[in-house]
mmCIF file of C-alpha atoms and ligand atoms in Angstrom:
data_model
loop_
_atom_site.group_PDB
_atom_site.id
_atom_site.type_symbol
_atom_site.label_atom_id
_atom_site.label_comp_id
_atom_site.label_asym_id
_atom_site.label_seq_id
_atom_site.Cartn_x
_atom_site.Cartn_y
_atom_site.Cartn_z
ATOM 1 C CA MET N 338 26.316 -21.483 -10.155
ATOM 2 C CA TYR N 339 22.928 -19.750 -11.320
ATOM 3 C CA ARG N 340 20.891 -18.845 -7.969
ATOM 4 C CA ARG N 341 17.477 -17.133 -7.879
ATOM 5 C CA LYS N 342 17.469 -14.044 -6.082
ATOM 6 C CA ARG N 343 15.741 -14.387 -2.661
ATOM 7 C CA ILE N 344 13.312 -11.593 -1.980
ATOM 8 C CA LEU N 345 11.547 -10.943 1.268
ATOM 9 C CA VAL N 346 8.327 -9.432 1.294
ATOM 10 C CA THR N 347 6.803 -8.159 4.539
ATOM 11 C CA GLY N 348 3.246 -7.988 4.688
ATOM 12 C CA GLY N 349 2.895 -10.465 1.597
ATOM 13 C CA ALA N 350 -0.282 -11.820 2.486
ATOM 14 C CA GLY N 351 -2.098 -8.338 2.263
ATOM 15 C CA PHE N 352 -3.822 -6.107 -0.617
ATOM 16 C CA LEU N 353 -0.304 -4.712 -2.183
ATOM 17 C CA GLY N 354 1.989 -7.433 -0.682
ATOM 18 C CA SER N 355 0.036 -10.531 -2.478
ATOM 19 C CA HIS N 356 0.265 -8.902 -6.018
ATOM 20 C CA LEU N 357 3.802 -7.834 -5.235
ATOM 21 C CA CYS N 358 4.576 -11.897 -4.574
ATOM 22 C CA HIS N 359 2.682 -13.127 -7.338
ATOM 23 C CA ARG N 360 4.530 -10.952 -9.923
ATOM 24 C CA LEU N 361 8.122 -11.473 -8.191
ATOM 25 C CA VAL N 362 7.388 -15.714 -8.195
ATOM 26 C CA ASP N 363 6.270 -15.082 -11.878
ATOM 27 C CA ASP N 364 9.472 -13.255 -12.670
ATOM 28 C CA GLY N 365 11.451 -16.258 -10.962
ATOM 29 C CA ALA N 366 12.601 -14.947 -7.766
ATOM 30 C CA TYR N 367 12.772 -17.278 -4.435
ATOM 31 C CA VAL N 368 10.005 -14.996 -2.413
ATOM 32 C CA LEU N 369 9.713 -15.132 1.191
ATOM 33 C CA CYS N 370 6.372 -13.773 2.255
ATOM 34 C CA VAL N 371 6.294 -12.706 5.837
ATOM 35 C CA ASP N 372 2.822 -11.861 7.513
ATOM 36 C CA ASN N 373 1.131 -12.080 10.718
ATOM 37 C CA PHE N 374 -2.360 -12.220 8.937
ATOM 38 C CA PHE N 375 -3.436 -8.980 11.067
ATOM 39 C CA THR N 376 -5.130 -7.794 8.098
ATOM 40 C CA GLY N 377 -4.014 -9.848 5.083
ATOM 41 C CA ALA N 378 -5.469 -12.919 4.099
ATOM 42 C CA HIS N 379 -4.326 -16.635 3.268
ATOM 43 C CA GLU N 380 -6.459 -16.943 0.167
ATOM 44 C CA ASN N 381 -4.414 -13.961 -1.315
ATOM 45 C CA VAL N 382 -1.394 -16.305 -1.551
ATOM 46 C CA ALA N 383 -3.025 -19.555 -1.668
ATOM 47 C CA SER N 384 -2.445 -20.202 -5.506
ATOM 48 C CA LEU N 385 1.315 -19.581 -4.732
ATOM 49 C CA VAL N 386 1.552 -22.103 -1.862
ATOM 50 C CA GLY N 387 2.922 -24.873 -3.456
ATOM 51 C CA ARG N 388 5.278 -23.431 -6.163
ATOM 52 C CA PRO N 389 9.328 -24.331 -5.900
ATOM 53 C CA ASN N 390 10.137 -20.704 -5.472
ATOM 54 C CA PHE N 391 7.555 -19.471 -2.770
ATOM 55 C CA GLU N 392 7.686 -19.922 0.817
ATOM 56 C CA LEU N 393 5.237 -18.640 3.290
ATOM 57 C CA ILE N 394 6.348 -17.652 7.184
ATOM 58 C CA ARG N 395 3.913 -16.695 9.642
ATOM 59 C CA HIS N 396 5.838 -13.761 11.444
ATOM 60 C CA ASP N 397 5.246 -10.317 13.049
ATOM 61 C CA ILE N 398 7.851 -7.816 12.181
ATOM 62 C CA THR N 399 7.675 -6.067 15.328
ATOM 63 C CA PHE N 400 9.973 -9.043 16.341
ATOM 64 C CA PRO N 401 13.503 -9.700 14.614
ATOM 65 C CA LEU N 402 13.759 -11.864 11.733
ATOM 66 C CA TYR N 403 16.710 -14.037 10.826
ATOM 67 C CA VAL N 404 16.955 -15.187 7.144
ATOM 68 C CA GLU N 405 19.110 -14.578 4.422
ATOM 69 C CA VAL N 406 18.037 -12.544 1.630
ATOM 70 C CA ASP N 407 19.149 -10.068 -1.556
ATOM 71 C CA GLU N 408 16.194 -7.675 -1.516
ATOM 72 C CA ILE N 409 13.309 -6.732 0.869
ATOM 73 C CA TYR N 410 9.960 -5.104 0.345
ATOM 74 C CA ASN N 411 8.743 -3.984 3.438
ATOM 75 C CA PHE N 412 4.762 -3.646 3.140
ATOM 76 C CA ALA N 413 3.954 -4.830 6.429
ATOM 77 C CA CYS N 414 1.686 -2.422 8.279
ATOM 78 C CA PRO N 415 -2.283 -2.113 8.521
ATOM 79 C CA ALA N 416 -3.272 0.378 5.829
ATOM 80 C CA SER N 417 -6.851 1.112 6.141
ATOM 81 C CA PRO N 418 -7.330 3.900 8.743
ATOM 82 C CA VAL N 419 -10.263 1.684 10.312
ATOM 83 C CA HIS N 420 -7.665 -1.057 11.098
ATOM 84 C CA TYR N 421 -4.810 1.094 11.648
ATOM 85 C CA GLN N 422 -6.610 3.195 14.596
ATOM 86 C CA TRP N 423 -7.789 0.001 15.829
ATOM 87 C CA ASP N 424 -4.850 -0.876 17.888
ATOM 88 C CA ALA N 425 -2.753 2.465 17.149
ATOM 89 C CA VAL N 426 0.182 1.358 19.623
ATOM 90 C CA GLN N 427 0.627 -1.750 17.347
ATOM 91 C CA THR N 428 0.441 0.380 13.945
ATOM 92 C CA VAL N 429 3.217 2.461 15.542
ATOM 93 C CA LYS N 430 5.257 -0.582 16.429
ATOM 94 C CA ALA N 431 4.692 -2.060 13.143
ATOM 95 C CA SER N 432 5.981 1.116 11.529
ATOM 96 C CA VAL N 433 8.861 1.702 13.630
ATOM 97 C CA LEU N 434 10.179 -1.365 15.076
ATOM 98 C CA GLY N 435 9.226 -3.095 12.138
ATOM 99 C CA ALA N 436 11.487 -0.761 10.341
ATOM 100 C CA ILE N 437 14.637 -1.380 12.754
ATOM 101 C CA ASN N 438 14.056 -4.983 12.593
ATOM 102 C CA MET N 439 14.353 -5.445 8.590
ATOM 103 C CA LEU N 440 16.573 -2.324 8.200
ATOM 104 C CA GLY N 441 18.746 -4.626 10.428
ATOM 105 C CA LEU N 442 18.205 -7.284 8.621
ATOM 106 C CA ALA N 443 19.426 -5.498 5.228
ATOM 107 C CA LYS N 444 22.679 -4.303 7.026
ATOM 108 C CA ARG N 445 23.521 -7.598 7.988
ATOM 109 C CA THR N 446 22.872 -9.347 4.671
ATOM 110 C CA LYS N 447 23.694 -6.197 2.677
ATOM 111 C CA ALA N 448 19.980 -6.489 1.041
ATOM 112 C CA ARG N 449 18.301 -3.855 -0.858
ATOM 113 C CA ILE N 450 15.498 -2.877 1.028
ATOM 114 C CA LEU N 451 12.382 -0.757 -0.301
ATOM 115 C CA GLN N 452 9.869 0.969 2.080
ATOM 116 C CA ALA N 453 6.022 0.953 1.615
ATOM 117 C CA SER N 454 5.930 4.620 2.782
ATOM 118 C CA THR N 455 2.952 6.498 2.099
ATOM 119 C CA SER N 456 1.140 9.993 0.761
ATOM 120 C CA GLU N 457 0.165 10.265 4.432
ATOM 121 C CA VAL N 458 3.645 11.410 5.375
ATOM 122 C CA TYR N 459 2.285 14.590 3.719
ATOM 123 C CA GLY N 460 -0.740 14.925 6.060
ATOM 124 C CA ASN N 461 -3.421 17.340 5.365
ATOM 125 C CA PRO N 462 -1.408 19.373 2.451
ATOM 126 C CA THR N 463 -0.906 22.718 2.255
ATOM 127 C CA VAL N 464 0.998 22.207 -1.574
ATOM 128 C CA HIS N 465 -0.791 20.922 -4.317
ATOM 129 C CA PRO N 466 -0.032 18.530 -5.864
ATOM 130 C CA GLN N 467 2.477 17.209 -3.485
ATOM 131 C CA PRO N 468 6.040 16.652 -4.669
ATOM 132 C CA GLU N 469 8.717 14.911 -2.853
ATOM 133 C CA SER N 470 10.123 17.945 -1.505
ATOM 134 C CA TYR N 471 7.195 19.004 0.613
ATOM 135 C CA PHE N 472 7.515 18.311 4.115
ATOM 136 C CA GLY N 473 4.119 17.820 4.982
ATOM 137 C CA SER N 474 1.665 19.241 7.427
ATOM 138 C CA VAL N 475 0.656 16.475 10.022
ATOM 139 C CA ASN N 476 -1.105 16.338 13.166
ATOM 140 C CA PRO N 477 1.379 14.573 15.581
ATOM 141 C CA ILE N 478 -1.435 13.744 18.317
ATOM 142 C CA GLY N 479 -4.791 13.161 16.118
ATOM 143 C CA PRO N 480 -6.145 9.617 15.656
ATOM 144 C CA ARG N 481 -4.320 9.311 12.123
ATOM 145 C CA ALA N 482 -0.910 10.191 13.783
ATOM 146 C CA CYS N 483 -0.042 6.591 14.808
ATOM 147 C CA TYR N 484 0.286 5.769 10.743
ATOM 148 C CA ASP N 485 1.455 8.970 9.434
ATOM 149 C CA GLU N 486 3.808 9.598 12.498
ATOM 150 C CA GLY N 487 4.778 5.879 12.489
ATOM 151 C CA LYS N 488 5.602 5.755 8.669
ATOM 152 C CA ARG N 489 7.541 9.534 9.034
ATOM 153 C CA CYS N 490 9.699 7.895 11.479
ATOM 154 C CA ALA N 491 10.379 4.880 9.270
ATOM 155 C CA GLU N 492 11.286 7.138 6.532
ATOM 156 C CA THR N 493 14.071 9.028 9.033
ATOM 157 C CA LEU N 494 15.407 5.556 10.140
ATOM 158 C CA PHE N 495 16.122 4.473 6.244
ATOM 159 C CA PHE N 496 17.753 7.425 5.855
ATOM 160 C CA ASP N 497 19.621 7.311 8.706
ATOM 161 C CA TYR N 498 20.578 3.347 8.065
ATOM 162 C CA HIS N 499 21.768 4.814 4.777
ATOM 163 C CA ARG N 500 23.940 7.701 6.039
ATOM 164 C CA GLN N 501 25.379 6.025 8.957
ATOM 165 C CA HIS N 502 25.759 2.239 7.460
ATOM 166 C CA GLU N 503 25.340 2.714 3.758
ATOM 167 C CA THR N 504 22.440 0.354 4.002
ATOM 168 C CA LYS N 505 20.850 0.318 0.555
ATOM 169 C CA ILE N 506 17.597 2.077 0.614
ATOM 170 C CA ARG N 507 14.348 3.003 -1.307
ATOM 171 C CA VAL N 508 11.675 4.532 -0.361
ATOM 172 C CA ALA N 509 8.121 4.687 -2.188
ATOM 173 C CA ARG N 510 5.831 7.110 -1.211
ATOM 174 C CA ILE N 511 2.427 4.993 -2.226
ATOM 175 C CA PHE N 512 -0.590 7.208 -2.949
ATOM 176 C CA ASN N 513 -4.360 5.697 -2.756
ATOM 177 C CA THR N 514 -4.212 2.250 -4.471
ATOM 178 C CA TYR N 515 -6.842 -0.205 -5.087
ATOM 179 C CA GLY N 516 -7.969 -3.328 -7.114
ATOM 180 C CA PRO N 517 -8.515 -7.041 -6.527
ATOM 181 C CA ASN N 518 -7.486 -8.870 -3.200
ATOM 182 C CA MET N 519 -8.472 -5.802 -1.111
ATOM 183 C CA SER N 520 -10.778 -7.377 1.863
ATOM 184 C CA PRO N 521 -14.422 -6.658 1.491
ATOM 185 C CA ASP N 522 -13.976 -5.355 5.072
ATOM 186 C CA ASP N 523 -11.140 -3.450 4.391
ATOM 187 C CA GLY N 524 -12.539 0.186 5.198
ATOM 188 C CA ARG N 525 -11.025 1.880 2.340
ATOM 189 C CA VAL N 526 -13.213 3.979 0.387
ATOM 190 C CA VAL N 527 -13.113 2.106 -2.952
ATOM 191 C CA SER N 528 -13.768 -1.436 -1.538
ATOM 192 C CA ASN N 529 -16.659 0.201 0.726
ATOM 193 C CA PHE N 530 -18.283 1.697 -2.404
ATOM 194 C CA ILE N 531 -18.239 -1.462 -4.506
ATOM 195 C CA VAL N 532 -19.292 -3.621 -1.345
ATOM 196 C CA GLN N 533 -22.165 -1.304 -0.470
ATOM 197 C CA ALA N 534 -23.121 -0.841 -4.349
ATOM 198 C CA LEU N 535 -23.200 -4.567 -5.237
ATOM 199 C CA ASN N 536 -24.953 -5.254 -2.117
ATOM 200 C CA GLY N 537 -27.837 -2.554 -3.083
ATOM 201 C CA GLU N 538 -26.932 -0.620 0.053
ATOM 202 C CA PRO N 539 -26.170 2.998 0.738
ATOM 203 C CA LEU N 540 -22.921 4.480 -0.184
ATOM 204 C CA THR N 541 -21.281 6.163 3.020
ATOM 205 C CA ILE N 542 -20.311 9.444 1.907
ATOM 206 C CA TYR N 543 -17.855 10.473 4.788
ATOM 207 C CA GLY N 544 -18.324 14.718 5.076
ATOM 208 C CA ASP N 545 -19.583 16.489 1.843
ATOM 209 C CA GLY N 546 -18.067 14.452 -0.328
ATOM 210 C CA ASN N 547 -15.787 17.173 -1.971
ATOM 211 C CA GLN N 548 -12.171 15.817 -0.756
ATOM 212 C CA SER N 549 -10.130 14.744 -3.522
ATOM 213 C CA ARG N 550 -7.925 11.274 -3.691
ATOM 214 C CA SER N 551 -6.026 10.258 -6.434
ATOM 215 C CA PHE N 552 -6.691 6.374 -7.198
ATOM 216 C CA CYS N 553 -3.969 4.261 -8.685
ATOM 217 C CA TYR N 554 -4.866 0.403 -10.281
ATOM 218 C CA VAL N 555 -2.591 -1.921 -8.452
ATOM 219 C CA ASP N 556 -0.568 -3.609 -11.588
ATOM 220 C CA ASP N 557 0.627 0.189 -12.055
ATOM 221 C CA LEU N 558 1.925 0.929 -8.390
ATOM 222 C CA ILE N 559 3.396 -2.603 -8.415
ATOM 223 C CA GLU N 560 5.217 -1.835 -11.623
ATOM 224 C CA GLY N 561 6.235 1.658 -9.958
ATOM 225 C CA CYS N 562 7.648 -0.289 -6.823
ATOM 226 C CA ILE N 563 9.767 -2.916 -8.819
ATOM 227 C CA ARG N 564 11.371 -0.119 -11.133
ATOM 228 C CA LEU N 565 12.352 1.750 -7.933
ATOM 229 C CA MET N 566 13.795 -1.205 -6.352
ATOM 230 C CA ASN N 567 15.539 -1.917 -9.486
ATOM 231 C CA GLY N 568 16.598 1.465 -10.393
ATOM 232 C CA PRO N 569 19.940 2.931 -10.350
ATOM 233 C CA ASP N 570 22.167 2.663 -7.142
ATOM 234 C CA ASP N 571 21.556 6.796 -6.055
ATOM 235 C CA LEU N 572 17.951 6.579 -6.633
ATOM 236 C CA ILE N 573 16.915 6.221 -3.062
ATOM 237 C CA GLY N 574 13.837 8.379 -3.314
ATOM 238 C CA PRO N 575 11.521 9.361 -1.651
ATOM 239 C CA VAL N 576 9.803 8.617 -4.640
ATOM 240 C CA ASN N 577 6.007 9.616 -4.999
ATOM 241 C CA ILE N 578 4.181 6.402 -7.043
ATOM 242 C CA GLY N 579 0.567 6.981 -7.807
ATOM 243 C CA ASN N 580 -2.029 8.101 -10.162
ATOM 244 C CA PRO N 581 -1.776 11.826 -10.690
ATOM 245 C CA CYS N 582 -6.088 12.030 -11.933
ATOM 246 C CA GLU N 583 -7.623 13.516 -9.176
ATOM 247 C CA SER N 584 -11.249 12.537 -8.308
ATOM 248 C CA THR N 585 -13.583 13.725 -5.405
ATOM 249 C CA VAL N 586 -15.233 10.991 -3.059
ATOM 250 C CA ARG N 587 -18.735 11.919 -4.375
ATOM 251 C CA GLU N 588 -17.172 11.433 -8.470
ATOM 252 C CA LEU N 589 -15.860 8.387 -7.172
ATOM 253 C CA ALA N 590 -19.273 7.163 -5.761
ATOM 254 C CA GLU N 591 -21.148 8.106 -8.836
ATOM 255 C CA MET N 592 -18.667 6.183 -10.743
ATOM 256 C CA THR N 593 -19.188 3.107 -8.889
ATOM 257 C CA ILE N 594 -22.967 3.448 -8.997
ATOM 258 C CA ALA N 595 -23.084 3.688 -12.833
ATOM 259 C CA LEU N 596 -20.647 0.875 -13.277
ATOM 260 C CA THR N 597 -22.153 -1.420 -11.312
ATOM 261 C CA GLY N 598 -25.674 -0.735 -12.417
ATOM 262 C CA SER N 599 -26.668 -0.159 -8.562
ATOM 263 C CA ARG N 600 -29.666 1.110 -7.655
ATOM 264 C CA SER N 601 -28.065 2.248 -4.235
ATOM 265 C CA VAL N 602 -28.376 5.827 -3.017
ATOM 266 C CA MET N 603 -25.653 8.058 -1.170
ATOM 267 C CA VAL N 604 -26.046 8.670 2.549
ATOM 268 C CA LYS N 605 -23.719 11.384 4.200
ATOM 269 C CA ARG N 606 -21.650 10.175 7.341
ATOM 270 C CA PRO N 607 -19.390 12.436 9.491
ATOM 271 C CA LEU N 608 -16.183 13.197 8.131
ATOM 272 C CA PRO N 609 -13.162 11.522 10.114
ATOM 273 C CA THR N 610 -10.943 13.713 12.217
ATOM 274 C CA ASP N 611 -7.914 14.893 10.453
ATOM 275 C CA ASP N 612 -8.982 13.488 6.877
ATOM 276 C CA PRO N 613 -7.098 15.477 4.315
ATOM 277 C CA ILE N 614 -9.100 17.730 2.050
ATOM 278 C CA GLN N 615 -7.241 17.063 -0.940
ATOM 279 C CA ARG N 616 -4.392 14.857 -2.188
ATOM 280 C CA CYS N 617 -2.314 14.255 -5.701
ATOM 281 C CA PRO N 618 0.948 13.175 -6.411
ATOM 282 C CA ASP N 619 3.405 14.811 -8.328
ATOM 283 C CA ILE N 620 5.049 12.240 -10.230
ATOM 284 C CA SER N 621 7.652 14.251 -12.174
ATOM 285 C CA VAL N 622 10.542 12.301 -10.222
ATOM 286 C CA ALA N 623 8.845 8.912 -11.272
ATOM 287 C CA ARG N 624 8.632 9.846 -14.736
ATOM 288 C CA ALA N 625 12.108 11.275 -15.146
ATOM 289 C CA GLN N 626 14.023 8.752 -13.301
ATOM 290 C CA LEU N 627 12.033 5.684 -13.500
ATOM 291 C CA ASP N 628 10.071 6.384 -16.680
ATOM 292 C CA TRP N 629 6.997 5.119 -15.130
ATOM 293 C CA GLU N 630 3.700 6.437 -15.095
ATOM 294 C CA PRO N 631 0.475 4.673 -14.241
ATOM 295 C CA GLY N 632 -1.539 3.441 -17.671
ATOM 296 C CA VAL N 633 -4.756 2.091 -16.277
ATOM 297 C CA ARG N 634 -7.817 4.633 -16.274
ATOM 298 C CA LEU N 635 -9.904 4.766 -13.111
ATOM 299 C CA GLU N 636 -13.031 3.431 -14.888
ATOM 300 C CA ASP N 637 -11.221 0.227 -16.217
ATOM 301 C CA GLY N 638 -9.302 -0.500 -12.900
ATOM 302 C CA LEU N 639 -12.670 0.063 -10.986
ATOM 303 C CA GLN N 640 -14.608 -2.374 -13.644
ATOM 304 C CA LYS N 641 -11.710 -4.760 -12.813
ATOM 305 C CA THR N 642 -12.110 -4.387 -9.396
ATOM 306 C CA ILE N 643 -16.008 -4.409 -9.399
ATOM 307 C CA ASP N 644 -15.567 -8.024 -11.024
ATOM 308 C CA TYR N 645 -13.195 -9.324 -8.473
ATOM 309 C CA PHE N 646 -15.769 -8.339 -5.601
ATOM 310 C CA ARG N 647 -18.600 -10.027 -7.475
ATOM 311 C CA GLY N 648 -16.925 -13.219 -7.250
ATOM 312 C CA VAL N 649 -16.101 -12.960 -3.715
ATOM 313 C CA LEU N 650 -19.399 -11.715 -2.763
ATOM 314 C CA MET N 651 -20.755 -14.987 -4.717
ATOM 315 C CA SER N 652 -18.655 -17.115 -3.186
ATOM 316 C CA HIS N 653 -19.213 -15.576 0.459
ATOM 317 C CA SER N 654 -23.294 -15.926 -0.179
ATOM 318 C CA ARG N 655 -23.424 -19.912 -1.426
ATOM 319 C CA PRO N 656 -24.341 -22.204 1.088
ATOM 320 C CA GLY N 657 -21.374 -24.489 2.929
HETATM 321 P P1 NAD X 163 -3.061 -4.181 3.997
HETATM 322 O O1 NAD X 163 -3.548 -4.143 5.238
HETATM 323 O O2 NAD X 163 -4.071 -5.008 2.889
HETATM 324 O O3 NAD X 163 -1.820 -5.148 3.920
HETATM 325 C C1 NAD X 163 -0.621 -5.194 4.902
HETATM 326 C C2 NAD X 163 -0.279 -6.444 5.495
HETATM 327 O O4 NAD X 163 0.998 -6.204 6.427
HETATM 328 C C3 NAD X 163 -1.177 -7.236 5.474
HETATM 329 O O5 NAD X 163 -1.022 -8.792 5.648
HETATM 330 C C4 NAD X 163 -1.015 -7.598 7.425
HETATM 331 O O6 NAD X 163 -1.674 -8.846 7.970
HETATM 332 C C5 NAD X 163 0.327 -7.509 7.755
HETATM 333 N N1 NAD X 163 1.075 -6.846 8.794
HETATM 334 C C6 NAD X 163 0.316 -6.013 9.383
HETATM 335 N N2 NAD X 163 1.211 -5.764 10.609
HETATM 336 C C7 NAD X 163 2.252 -6.721 10.339
HETATM 337 C C8 NAD X 163 3.242 -6.991 11.374
HETATM 338 N N3 NAD X 163 3.661 -6.637 12.644
HETATM 339 N N4 NAD X 163 4.326 -8.165 10.999
HETATM 340 C C9 NAD X 163 4.076 -8.803 9.820
HETATM 341 N N5 NAD X 163 3.159 -8.313 8.719
HETATM 342 C C10 NAD X 163 2.039 -7.375 9.639
HETATM 343 O O7 NAD X 163 -2.730 -3.100 3.265
HETATM 344 P P2 NAD X 163 -2.294 -2.778 1.969
HETATM 345 O O8 NAD X 163 -2.854 -1.575 0.977
HETATM 346 O O9 NAD X 163 -1.397 -4.181 1.194
HETATM 347 O O10 NAD X 163 -0.490 -1.877 2.224
HETATM 348 C C11 NAD X 163 0.559 -2.327 2.373
HETATM 349 C C12 NAD X 163 1.768 -1.657 2.404
HETATM 350 O O11 NAD X 163 1.612 -0.329 1.636
HETATM 351 C C13 NAD X 163 1.238 -0.719 3.972
HETATM 352 O O12 NAD X 163 3.052 -0.469 4.562
HETATM 353 C C14 NAD X 163 0.864 0.416 3.512
HETATM 354 O O13 NAD X 163 1.096 1.618 4.283
HETATM 355 C C15 NAD X 163 1.734 0.886 2.358
HETATM 356 N N6 NAD X 163 0.593 1.790 1.557
HETATM 357 C C16 NAD X 163 -0.280 1.614 0.812
HETATM 358 C C17 NAD X 163 -1.213 2.193 0.421
HETATM 359 C C18 NAD X 163 -2.802 1.831 -0.588
HETATM 360 O O14 NAD X 163 -3.384 2.679 -1.061
HETATM 361 N N7 NAD X 163 -2.836 0.479 -0.436
HETATM 362 C C19 NAD X 163 -1.283 3.525 0.347
HETATM 363 C C20 NAD X 163 -0.033 4.023 0.748
HETATM 364 C C21 NAD X 163 0.869 3.192 1.583
HETATM 365 N N1 UDP X 164 -14.465 7.735 2.701
HETATM 366 C C1 UDP X 164 -15.773 7.999 2.483
HETATM 367 N N2 UDP X 164 -16.686 6.938 2.455
HETATM 368 C C2 UDP X 164 -15.938 5.519 2.785
HETATM 369 C C3 UDP X 164 -14.835 5.319 3.163
HETATM 370 C C4 UDP X 164 -14.068 6.480 3.059
HETATM 371 O O1 UDP X 164 -16.292 8.764 2.098
HETATM 372 O O2 UDP X 164 -16.973 4.720 3.381
HETATM 373 C C5 UDP X 164 -13.546 8.665 2.206
HETATM 374 C C6 UDP X 164 -12.715 9.293 3.482
HETATM 375 O O3 UDP X 164 -13.121 9.950 4.400
HETATM 376 C C7 UDP X 164 -11.668 9.474 2.676
HETATM 377 C C8 UDP X 164 -11.486 9.199 1.722
HETATM 378 O O4 UDP X 164 -12.800 8.487 1.159
HETATM 379 O O5 UDP X 164 -11.698 11.021 2.314
HETATM 380 C C9 UDP X 164 -10.489 8.220 0.888
HETATM 381 O O6 UDP X 164 -10.607 7.147 2.626
HETATM 382 P P1 UDP X 164 -9.482 5.916 2.496
HETATM 383 O O7 UDP X 164 -9.718 5.291 3.985
HETATM 384 O O8 UDP X 164 -10.165 4.981 1.542
HETATM 385 O O9 UDP X 164 -8.125 6.255 2.671
HETATM 386 P P2 UDP X 164 -7.300 7.511 3.213
HETATM 387 O O10 UDP X 164 -6.845 8.469 2.049
HETATM 388 O O11 UDP X 164 -8.204 8.474 3.777
HETATM 389 O O12 UDP X 164 -6.587 7.089 4.193
#
């Protein structure tokens, strides 16, 4: 008998998780979206509620979860520095206890499980661009460590479950991604700059603005993750998923001002501790093994994101 694939998405009401849920529901899977709504928003998945192949469950993955599934995308963890540093201990728990619980679930159900890891495992890199073989340069006791080391430990757990229990793992190292469904108060650079520009407020440049990031549009990222999940059995990763087109923070601010037509100026703010100086993925593995590379240019992705935030800010300003 035909049965839909049952896919669990943890962190499914967040920015990336909600895009993943929409894509998987549209593709015909039965999607269980699990979220504790720490940084996620019900609105991100509201249009899926009521669809016959979508289920929304409020749950914190630092506690065990008993469901029957075929695949797990483990995306639950705050990702913005402002949010993950707000309760650092809970961030470590979300990564480490969350990984243990979800790997335990994968072991019992024999599900394939994909971990949303991060370019932060490379810390402040001394190799540029960063290939998966680079072990990273992370300060284990700084304010970013709860996230960086939490994610590194989660990777360790994934590979140990694979070696010890033959759990079917995939590890995606995600680089800075942006797009609709980011929260206006997310605190990451793209949403901050767009909201500031649309509100006519100064754009806050941390440090001198010469630090770099490589920004990937969300649709490209989701496609990369789905290809990795469905790739050959032996392609367990880690695989870098990101856009190798690098920009400085100042260039991003200038582009945002130009695209919004804003009169905002830029103001300098102190550079946060351990803020990486440069970051750019080497995506040779994803190109060769997944036949994947990003297709959306920064200007085009930013324009779509600006249009989204215009709508959000307008609905916030409407009375009632
Ligand atoms: P986000 O903050 O928008 O989403 C995270 C979601 O996880 C939220 O809905 C939040 O409520 C939920 N959550 C947090 N702790 C939870 C817990 N204990 N139990 C259940 N749900 C919990 O962030 P995002 O940008 O969508 O990131 C999603 C994942 O991708 C994260 O694991 C993040 O580390 C990873 N990632 C994202 C980026 C990026 O640029 N967006 C880059 C690298 C890695
Ligand atoms: N940044 C900035 N202004 C802001 C927010 C962030 O200049 O309002 C900088 C931040 O210092 C970092 C880069 O933008 O160098 C990316 O920050 P973000 O928080 O988006 O992600 P990170 O890659 O640091 O996790």
